[in-house]
Short mmCIF file of C-alpha atoms in Angstrom, two decimals:
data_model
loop_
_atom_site.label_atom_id
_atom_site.label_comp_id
_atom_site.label_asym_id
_atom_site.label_seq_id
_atom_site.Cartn_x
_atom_site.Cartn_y
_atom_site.Cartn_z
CA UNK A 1 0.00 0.00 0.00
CA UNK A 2 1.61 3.32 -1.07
CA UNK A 3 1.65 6.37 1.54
CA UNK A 4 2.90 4.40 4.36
CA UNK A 5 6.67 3.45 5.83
CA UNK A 6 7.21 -0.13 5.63
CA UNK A 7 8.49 0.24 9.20
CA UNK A 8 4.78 0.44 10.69
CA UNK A 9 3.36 -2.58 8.54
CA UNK A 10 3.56 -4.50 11.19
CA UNK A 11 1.20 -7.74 10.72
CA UNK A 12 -2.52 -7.09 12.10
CA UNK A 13 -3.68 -10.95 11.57
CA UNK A 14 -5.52 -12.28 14.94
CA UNK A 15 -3.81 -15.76 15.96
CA UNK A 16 -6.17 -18.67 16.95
CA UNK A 17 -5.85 -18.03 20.58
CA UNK A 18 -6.63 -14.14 20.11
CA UNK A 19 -9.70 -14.75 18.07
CA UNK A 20 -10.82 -17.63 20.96
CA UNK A 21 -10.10 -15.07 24.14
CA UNK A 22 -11.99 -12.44 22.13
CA UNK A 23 -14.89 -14.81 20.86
CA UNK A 24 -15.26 -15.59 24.91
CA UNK A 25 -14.87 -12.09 26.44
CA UNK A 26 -17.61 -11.08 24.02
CA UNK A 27 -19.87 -14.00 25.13
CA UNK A 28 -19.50 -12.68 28.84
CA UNK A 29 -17.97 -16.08 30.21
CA UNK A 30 -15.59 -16.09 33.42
CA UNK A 31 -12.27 -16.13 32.81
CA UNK A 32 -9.10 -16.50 34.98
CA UNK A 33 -6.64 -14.88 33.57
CA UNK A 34 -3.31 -15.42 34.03
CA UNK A 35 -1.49 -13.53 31.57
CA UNK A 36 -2.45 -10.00 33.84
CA UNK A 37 0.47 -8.06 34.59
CA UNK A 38 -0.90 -4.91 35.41
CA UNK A 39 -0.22 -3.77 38.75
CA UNK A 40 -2.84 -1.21 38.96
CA UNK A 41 -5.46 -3.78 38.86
CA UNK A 42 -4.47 -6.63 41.28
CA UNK A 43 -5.15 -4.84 44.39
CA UNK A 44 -1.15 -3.63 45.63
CA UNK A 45 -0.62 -0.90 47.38
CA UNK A 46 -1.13 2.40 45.69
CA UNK A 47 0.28 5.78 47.07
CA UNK A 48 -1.57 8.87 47.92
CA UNK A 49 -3.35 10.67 44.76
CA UNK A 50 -2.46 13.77 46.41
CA UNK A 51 1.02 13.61 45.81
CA UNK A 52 0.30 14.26 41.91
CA UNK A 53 -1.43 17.73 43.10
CA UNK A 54 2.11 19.34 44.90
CA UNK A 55 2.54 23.08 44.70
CA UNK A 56 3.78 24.20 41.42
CA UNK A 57 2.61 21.04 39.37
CA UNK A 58 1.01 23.38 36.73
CA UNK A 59 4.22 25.53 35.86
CA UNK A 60 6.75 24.88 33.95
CA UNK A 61 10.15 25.05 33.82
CA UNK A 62 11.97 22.59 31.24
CA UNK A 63 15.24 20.85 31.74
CA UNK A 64 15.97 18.30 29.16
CA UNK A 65 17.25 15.43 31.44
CA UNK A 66 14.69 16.41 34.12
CA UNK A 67 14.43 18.59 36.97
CA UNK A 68 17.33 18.16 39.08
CA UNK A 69 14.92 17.43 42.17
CA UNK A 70 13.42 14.20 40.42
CA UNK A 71 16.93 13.37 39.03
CA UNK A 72 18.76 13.66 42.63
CA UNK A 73 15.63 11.36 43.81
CA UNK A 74 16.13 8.64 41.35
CA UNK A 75 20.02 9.13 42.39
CA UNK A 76 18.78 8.18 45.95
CA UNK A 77 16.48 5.22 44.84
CA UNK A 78 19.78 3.55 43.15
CA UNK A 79 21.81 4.60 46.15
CA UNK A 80 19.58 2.18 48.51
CA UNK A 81 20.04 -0.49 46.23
CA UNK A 82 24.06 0.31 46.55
CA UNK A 83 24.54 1.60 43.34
CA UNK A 84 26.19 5.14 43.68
CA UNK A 85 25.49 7.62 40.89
CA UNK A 86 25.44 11.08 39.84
CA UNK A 87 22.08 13.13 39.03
CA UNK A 88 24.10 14.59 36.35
CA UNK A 89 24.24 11.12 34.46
CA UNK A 90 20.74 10.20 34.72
CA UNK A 91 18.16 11.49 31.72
CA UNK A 92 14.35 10.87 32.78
CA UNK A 93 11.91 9.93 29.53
CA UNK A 94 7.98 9.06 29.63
CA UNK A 95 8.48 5.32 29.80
CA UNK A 96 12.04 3.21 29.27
CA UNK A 97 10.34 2.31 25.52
CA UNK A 98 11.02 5.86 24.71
CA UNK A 99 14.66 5.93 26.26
CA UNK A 100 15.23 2.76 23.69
CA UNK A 101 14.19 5.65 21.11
CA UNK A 102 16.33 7.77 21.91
CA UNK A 103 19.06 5.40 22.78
CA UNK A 104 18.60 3.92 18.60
CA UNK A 105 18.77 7.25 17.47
CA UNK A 106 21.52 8.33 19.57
CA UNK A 107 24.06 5.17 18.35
CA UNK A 108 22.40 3.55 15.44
CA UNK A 109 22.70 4.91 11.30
CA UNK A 110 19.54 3.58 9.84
CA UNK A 111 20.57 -0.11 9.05
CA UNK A 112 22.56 -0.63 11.74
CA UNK A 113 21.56 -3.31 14.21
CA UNK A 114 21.79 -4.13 18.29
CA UNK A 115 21.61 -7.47 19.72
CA UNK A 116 18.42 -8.71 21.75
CA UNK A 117 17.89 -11.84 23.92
CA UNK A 118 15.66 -14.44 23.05
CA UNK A 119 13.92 -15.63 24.99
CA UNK A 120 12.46 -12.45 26.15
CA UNK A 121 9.20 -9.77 25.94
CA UNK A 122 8.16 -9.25 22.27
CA UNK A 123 8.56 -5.54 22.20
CA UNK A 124 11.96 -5.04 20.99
CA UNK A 125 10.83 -5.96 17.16
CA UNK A 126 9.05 -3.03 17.07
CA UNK A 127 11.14 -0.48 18.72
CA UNK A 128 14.21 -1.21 16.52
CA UNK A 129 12.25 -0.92 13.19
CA UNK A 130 10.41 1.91 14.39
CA UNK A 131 13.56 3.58 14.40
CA UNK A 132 14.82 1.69 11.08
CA UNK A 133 17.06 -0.35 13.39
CA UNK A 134 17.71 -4.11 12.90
CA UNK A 135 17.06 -6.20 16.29
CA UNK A 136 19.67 -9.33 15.42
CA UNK A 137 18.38 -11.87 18.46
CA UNK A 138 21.10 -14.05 20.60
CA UNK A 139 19.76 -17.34 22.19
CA UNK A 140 19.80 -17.69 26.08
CA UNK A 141 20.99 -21.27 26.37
CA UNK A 142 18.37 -23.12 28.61
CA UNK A 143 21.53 -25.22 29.77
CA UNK A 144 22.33 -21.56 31.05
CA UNK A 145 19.09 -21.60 32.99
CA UNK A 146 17.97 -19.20 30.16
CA UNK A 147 21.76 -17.41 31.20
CA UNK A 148 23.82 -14.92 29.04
CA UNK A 149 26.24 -17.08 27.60
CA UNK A 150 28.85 -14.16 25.88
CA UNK A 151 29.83 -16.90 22.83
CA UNK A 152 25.98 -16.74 21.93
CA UNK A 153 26.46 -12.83 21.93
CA UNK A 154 29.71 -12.76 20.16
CA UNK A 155 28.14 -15.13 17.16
CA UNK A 156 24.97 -13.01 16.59
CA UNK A 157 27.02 -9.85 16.20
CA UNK A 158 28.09 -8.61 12.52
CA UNK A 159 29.84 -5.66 11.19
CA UNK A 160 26.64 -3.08 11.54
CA UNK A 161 25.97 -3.66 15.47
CA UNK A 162 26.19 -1.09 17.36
CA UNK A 163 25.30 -2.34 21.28
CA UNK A 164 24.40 -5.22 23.08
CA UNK A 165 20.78 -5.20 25.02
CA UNK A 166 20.79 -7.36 28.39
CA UNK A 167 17.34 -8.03 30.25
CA UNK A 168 18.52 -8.36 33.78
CA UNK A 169 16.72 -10.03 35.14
CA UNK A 170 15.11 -11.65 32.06
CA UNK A 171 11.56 -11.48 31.19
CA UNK A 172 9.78 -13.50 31.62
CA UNK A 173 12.13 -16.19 32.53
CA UNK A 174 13.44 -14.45 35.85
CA UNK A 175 17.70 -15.15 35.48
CA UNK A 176 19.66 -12.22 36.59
CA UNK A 177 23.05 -11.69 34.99
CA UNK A 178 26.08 -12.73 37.44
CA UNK A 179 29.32 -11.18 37.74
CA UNK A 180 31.26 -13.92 35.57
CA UNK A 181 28.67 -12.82 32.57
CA UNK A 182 29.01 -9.35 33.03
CA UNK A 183 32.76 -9.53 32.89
CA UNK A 184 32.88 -11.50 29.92
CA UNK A 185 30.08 -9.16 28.35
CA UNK A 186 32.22 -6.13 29.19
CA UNK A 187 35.61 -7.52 27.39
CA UNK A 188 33.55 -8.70 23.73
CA UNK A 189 31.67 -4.84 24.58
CA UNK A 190 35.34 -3.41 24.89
CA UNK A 191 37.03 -4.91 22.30
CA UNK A 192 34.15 -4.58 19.19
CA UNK A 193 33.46 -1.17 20.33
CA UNK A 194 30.06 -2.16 21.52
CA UNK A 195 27.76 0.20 23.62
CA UNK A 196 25.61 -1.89 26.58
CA UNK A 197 21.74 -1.34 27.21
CA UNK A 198 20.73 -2.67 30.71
CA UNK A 199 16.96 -3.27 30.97
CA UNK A 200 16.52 -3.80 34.54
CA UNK A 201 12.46 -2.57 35.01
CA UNK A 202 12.48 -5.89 37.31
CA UNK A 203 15.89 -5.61 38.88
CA UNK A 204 14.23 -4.80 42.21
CA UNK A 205 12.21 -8.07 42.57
CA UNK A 206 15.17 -10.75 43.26
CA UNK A 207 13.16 -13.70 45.05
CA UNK A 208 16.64 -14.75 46.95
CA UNK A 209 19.75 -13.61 47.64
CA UNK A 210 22.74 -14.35 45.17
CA UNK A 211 26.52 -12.99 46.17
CA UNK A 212 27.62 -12.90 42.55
CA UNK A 213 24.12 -11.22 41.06
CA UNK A 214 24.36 -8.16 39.53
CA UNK A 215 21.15 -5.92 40.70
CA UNK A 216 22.76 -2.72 38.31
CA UNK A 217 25.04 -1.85 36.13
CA UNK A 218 24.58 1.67 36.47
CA UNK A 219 27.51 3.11 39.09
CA UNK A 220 29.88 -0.04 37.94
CA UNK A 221 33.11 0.92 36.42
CA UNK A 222 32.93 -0.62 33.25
CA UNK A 223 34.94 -0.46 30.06
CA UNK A 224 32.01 0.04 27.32
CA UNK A 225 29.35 2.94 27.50
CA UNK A 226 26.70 1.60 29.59
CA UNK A 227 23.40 2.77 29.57
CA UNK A 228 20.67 1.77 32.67
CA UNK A 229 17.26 1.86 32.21
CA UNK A 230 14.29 1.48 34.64
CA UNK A 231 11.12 3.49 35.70
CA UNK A 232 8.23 3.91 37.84
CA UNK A 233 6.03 1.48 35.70
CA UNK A 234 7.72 -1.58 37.44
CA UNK A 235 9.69 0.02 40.65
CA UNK A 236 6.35 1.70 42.09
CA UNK A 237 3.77 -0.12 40.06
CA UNK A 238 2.61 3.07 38.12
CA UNK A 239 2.75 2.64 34.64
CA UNK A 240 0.27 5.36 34.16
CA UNK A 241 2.16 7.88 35.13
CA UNK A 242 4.84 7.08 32.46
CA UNK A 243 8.24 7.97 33.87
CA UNK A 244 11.66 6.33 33.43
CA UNK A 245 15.03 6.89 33.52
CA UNK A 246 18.79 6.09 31.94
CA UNK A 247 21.58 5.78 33.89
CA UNK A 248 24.53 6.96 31.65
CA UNK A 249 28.12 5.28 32.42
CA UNK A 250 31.45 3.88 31.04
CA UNK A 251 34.57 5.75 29.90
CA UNK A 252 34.88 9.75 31.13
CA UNK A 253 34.78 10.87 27.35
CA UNK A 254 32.10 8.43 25.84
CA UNK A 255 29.80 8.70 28.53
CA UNK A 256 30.38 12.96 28.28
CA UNK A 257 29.98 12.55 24.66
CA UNK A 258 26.79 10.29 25.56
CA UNK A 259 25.50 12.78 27.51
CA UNK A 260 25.34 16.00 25.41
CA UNK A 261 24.31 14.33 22.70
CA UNK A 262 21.03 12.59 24.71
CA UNK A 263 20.44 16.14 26.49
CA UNK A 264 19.72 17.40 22.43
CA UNK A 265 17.63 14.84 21.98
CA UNK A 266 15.28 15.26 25.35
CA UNK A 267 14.87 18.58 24.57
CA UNK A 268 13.56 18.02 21.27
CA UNK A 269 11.16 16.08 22.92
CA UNK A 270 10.29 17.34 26.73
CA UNK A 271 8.56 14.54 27.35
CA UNK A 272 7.90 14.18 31.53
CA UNK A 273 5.04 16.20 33.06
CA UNK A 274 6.12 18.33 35.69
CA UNK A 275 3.49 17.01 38.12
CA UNK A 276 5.20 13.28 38.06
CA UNK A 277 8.54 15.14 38.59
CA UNK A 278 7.69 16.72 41.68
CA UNK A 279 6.29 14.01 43.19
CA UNK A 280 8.56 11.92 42.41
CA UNK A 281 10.12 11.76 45.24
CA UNK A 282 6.71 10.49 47.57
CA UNK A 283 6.14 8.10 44.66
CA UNK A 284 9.42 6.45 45.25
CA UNK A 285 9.57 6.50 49.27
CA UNK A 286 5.87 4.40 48.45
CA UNK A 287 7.92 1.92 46.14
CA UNK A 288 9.64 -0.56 48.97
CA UNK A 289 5.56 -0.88 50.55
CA UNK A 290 4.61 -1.53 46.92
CA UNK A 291 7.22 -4.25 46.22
CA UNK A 292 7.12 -5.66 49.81
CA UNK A 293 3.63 -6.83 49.10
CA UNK A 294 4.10 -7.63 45.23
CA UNK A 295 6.98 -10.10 46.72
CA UNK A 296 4.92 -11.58 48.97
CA UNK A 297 1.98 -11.83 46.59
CA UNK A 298 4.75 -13.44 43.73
CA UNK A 299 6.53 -15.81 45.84
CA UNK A 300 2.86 -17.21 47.38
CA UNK A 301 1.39 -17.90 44.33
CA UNK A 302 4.40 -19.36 42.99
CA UNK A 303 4.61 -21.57 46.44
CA UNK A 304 0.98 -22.39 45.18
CA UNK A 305 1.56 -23.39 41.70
CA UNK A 306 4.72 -25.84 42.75
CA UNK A 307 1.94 -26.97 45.54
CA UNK A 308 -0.37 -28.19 43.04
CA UNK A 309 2.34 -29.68 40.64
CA UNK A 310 1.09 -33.68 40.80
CA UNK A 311 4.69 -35.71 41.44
CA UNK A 312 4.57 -37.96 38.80
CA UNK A 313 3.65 -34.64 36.29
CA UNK A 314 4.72 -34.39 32.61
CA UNK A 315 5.38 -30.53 32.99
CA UNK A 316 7.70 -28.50 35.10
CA UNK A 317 7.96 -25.05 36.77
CA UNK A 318 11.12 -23.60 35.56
CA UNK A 319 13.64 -22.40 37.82
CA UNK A 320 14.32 -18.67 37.88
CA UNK A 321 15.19 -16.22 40.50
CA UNK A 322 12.77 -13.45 40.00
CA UNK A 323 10.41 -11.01 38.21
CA UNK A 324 7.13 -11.24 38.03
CA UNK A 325 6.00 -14.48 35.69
CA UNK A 326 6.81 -18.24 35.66
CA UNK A 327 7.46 -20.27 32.97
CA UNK A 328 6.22 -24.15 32.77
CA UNK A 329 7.86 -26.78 30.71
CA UNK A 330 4.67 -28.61 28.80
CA UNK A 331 4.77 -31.78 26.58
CA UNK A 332 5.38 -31.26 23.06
CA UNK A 333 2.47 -32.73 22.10
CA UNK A 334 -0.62 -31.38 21.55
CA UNK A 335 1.88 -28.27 21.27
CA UNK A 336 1.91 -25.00 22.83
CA UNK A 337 -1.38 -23.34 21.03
CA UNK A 338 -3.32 -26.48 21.34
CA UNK A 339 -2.55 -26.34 25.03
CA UNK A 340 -3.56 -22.88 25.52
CA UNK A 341 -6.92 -23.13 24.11
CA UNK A 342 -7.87 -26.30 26.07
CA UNK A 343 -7.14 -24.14 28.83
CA UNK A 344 -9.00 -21.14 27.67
CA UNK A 345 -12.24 -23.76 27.09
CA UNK A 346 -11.86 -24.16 31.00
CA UNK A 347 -11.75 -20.86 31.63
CA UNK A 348 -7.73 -20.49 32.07
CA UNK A 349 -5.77 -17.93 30.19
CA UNK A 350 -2.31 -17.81 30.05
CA UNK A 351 0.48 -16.92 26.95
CA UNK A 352 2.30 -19.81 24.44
CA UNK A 353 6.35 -19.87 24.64
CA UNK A 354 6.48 -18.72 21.17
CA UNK A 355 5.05 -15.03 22.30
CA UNK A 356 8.07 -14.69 23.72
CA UNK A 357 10.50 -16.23 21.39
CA UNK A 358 11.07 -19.95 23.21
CA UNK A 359 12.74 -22.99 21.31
CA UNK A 360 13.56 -26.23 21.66
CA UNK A 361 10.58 -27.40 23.55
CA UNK A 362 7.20 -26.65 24.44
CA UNK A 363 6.52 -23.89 27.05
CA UNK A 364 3.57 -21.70 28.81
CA UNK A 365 4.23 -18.53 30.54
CA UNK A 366 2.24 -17.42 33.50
CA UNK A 367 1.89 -14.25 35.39
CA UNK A 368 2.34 -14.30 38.93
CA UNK A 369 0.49 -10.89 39.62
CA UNK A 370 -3.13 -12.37 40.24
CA UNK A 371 -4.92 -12.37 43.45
CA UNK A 372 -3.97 -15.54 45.03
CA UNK A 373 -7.56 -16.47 45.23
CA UNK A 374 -7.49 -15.98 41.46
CA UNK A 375 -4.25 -17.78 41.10
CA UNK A 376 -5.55 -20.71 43.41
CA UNK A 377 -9.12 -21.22 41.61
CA UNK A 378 -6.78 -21.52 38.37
CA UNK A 379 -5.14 -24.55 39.76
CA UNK A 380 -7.01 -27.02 39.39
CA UNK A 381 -8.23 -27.04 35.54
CA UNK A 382 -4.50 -26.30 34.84
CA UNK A 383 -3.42 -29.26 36.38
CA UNK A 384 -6.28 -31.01 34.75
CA UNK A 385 -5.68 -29.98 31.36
CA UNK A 386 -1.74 -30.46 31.78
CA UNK A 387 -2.53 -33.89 32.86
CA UNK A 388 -4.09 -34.94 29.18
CA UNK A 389 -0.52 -33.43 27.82
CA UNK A 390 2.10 -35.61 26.19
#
């Protein structure tokens, strides 16, 4: 069709198991659905409205990498999780999909490509050819426990990539990168002149403690521009008041270079309301009540789901070591979309492997946001249904 970029053409055809959740929602039958991953609407703690309404939340006064007291409290945030950084290296954006704009635009040539895990979310297609980028995908090993493994990286990389995107921890399979990863990541980085994009939205929810993890990247002395992202989507459970931020390190002169460069572009833009700025503060000091109870709620219904995992089973809970989803092992046969909609005929929704970009097997991803009387009632047809498998 003529008069449109062939970079929005993205495919509009309904899959089987779209057309079937559609077909039932319209036919008003109950549904149990565990695919929800809004926080906003599983009953966590929310902080006070009032905090959006602070004095001076209707001027404005633009700063392109934020105002300084929103910047200084995002410093603070990543200071209680030990990692030490300057305001002056931080750029706040409207959500971290829009600091992956900027972050294309600021080291990619149209053409050029960046290297994305798989498995992982399905949203990295579209930012990189929205922004006539190539995303060239490197396999997680699932010998790795779905772990960076740095030959995978090094393989996947050609003469047009420009930077390396980690999901730490990974999404939705839950491995956080370790210190022995990160090191060899930062040598291949180093030596091919590769920038590093952190996506670490669900750094905060670690479901253990691990001496070698690595929570951050951003405050590490590294030898590659390093750029941190997060926001208040996943740290505070507010992804409608769209605010993120990118932590900007490496090298004295690239990260300098980095930053004057990313200033030009967030003022193009001036993207963050000023009422989300000044509050942010409040909204973050609410974030460890917010992920105290999304913890608990996580690790229960997790407890719940090994709980109700028969023995002699044909499927298994994958291990992982946080986030917010699970990820079962099924039989290959009936197959991952055959499984789904036996589910969905019982009244059970949850996503296929392939969503997210899974081989060599048959897998089911499963949110672990639900109420847990949600979760529990879901149970037992899953089990059921998981039992005809194979």
């Amino acid at each position: 069709m003529s008069g449109f970029s062939a970079r929005t053409g993205f495919p509009r055809t309904w899959n089987p198991l779209a057309r079937a959740l559609d077909e039932r929602r319209q036919r008003g039958l109950p549904l149990l659905d565990l695919t929800e991953t809004n926080p906003t609407r599983v009953g966590l703690p929310a902080p006070e409205p009032a905090l959006l309404a602070s004095p001076g939340a209707l001027g404005y006064a633009p700063e392109p990498q934020g105002l300084l007291p929103a910047r200084e409290a995002v410093a603070a945030h990543l200071a209680s999780r030990g990692a030490h950084v300057s305001p002056g290296h931080l750029v706040l954006s409207a959500s971290t999909s829009e600091s992956y704009g900027w972050l294309f635009k600021l080291l990619c040539e149209p053409g050029d490509n960046v290297l994305v895990p798989a498995p992982s979310y399905p949203l990295f297609e579209y930012l990189t050819r929205l922004e006539g980028v190539e995303a060239r995908t490197y396999r997680l090993p699932r010998a790795h426990g779905f772990g960076l493994d740095v030959e995978e990286v090094a393989a996947a990389r050609d003469t047009r990539t420009r930077a390396v995107l980690v999901v730490n921890p990974g999404n939705p399979t839950g491995h956080y990168l370790h210190e022995g990863e990160l090191e060899a990541l930062g040598r291949l980085c180093a030596e091919a002149g590769l920038a590093l994009l952190s996506d670490e939205v669900f750094s905060d929810f670690a479901w253990d403690e691990a001496p070698d993890r690595v929570p951050t990247v951003a405050g590490r002395e590294l030898p590659m521009l390093t750029f941190s992202l997060s926001g208040l989507s996943k740290v505070a459970g507010l992804p409608g008041l769209k605010l993120g931020w990118t932590h900007v390190g490496g090298p004295d002169v690239l990260r300098e270079e980095a930053l004057a460069r990313l200033e030009l572009v967030a003022d193009t833009y001036l993207p963050v309301n000023t009422p989300v700025q000044l509050a942010l503060p409040g909204l973050l000091a609410h974030a460890p009540r917010f992920q105290r109870a999304l913890l608990a709620r996580v690790k229960e219904n997790r407890r719940r789901l090994l709980q109700a995992r028969p023995a002699d089973a044909r499927w298994d809970v994958l291990p992982a070591q946080g986030g917010w989803s699970t990820v079962l092992r099924v039989p290959l046969e009936p197959g991952e979309e055959a499984t789904c909609l036996a589910l969905l005929d019982e009244g059970v929704c949850v996503q296929p492997g392939y969503f997210y970009d899974f081989t060599g097997g048959a897998f089911l991803v499963l949110s672990l946001l639900p109420a847990p009387e949600l979760f529990s009632a879901a149970m037992e047809p899953l089990v059921r249904v998981l039992a005809t498998s194979g």
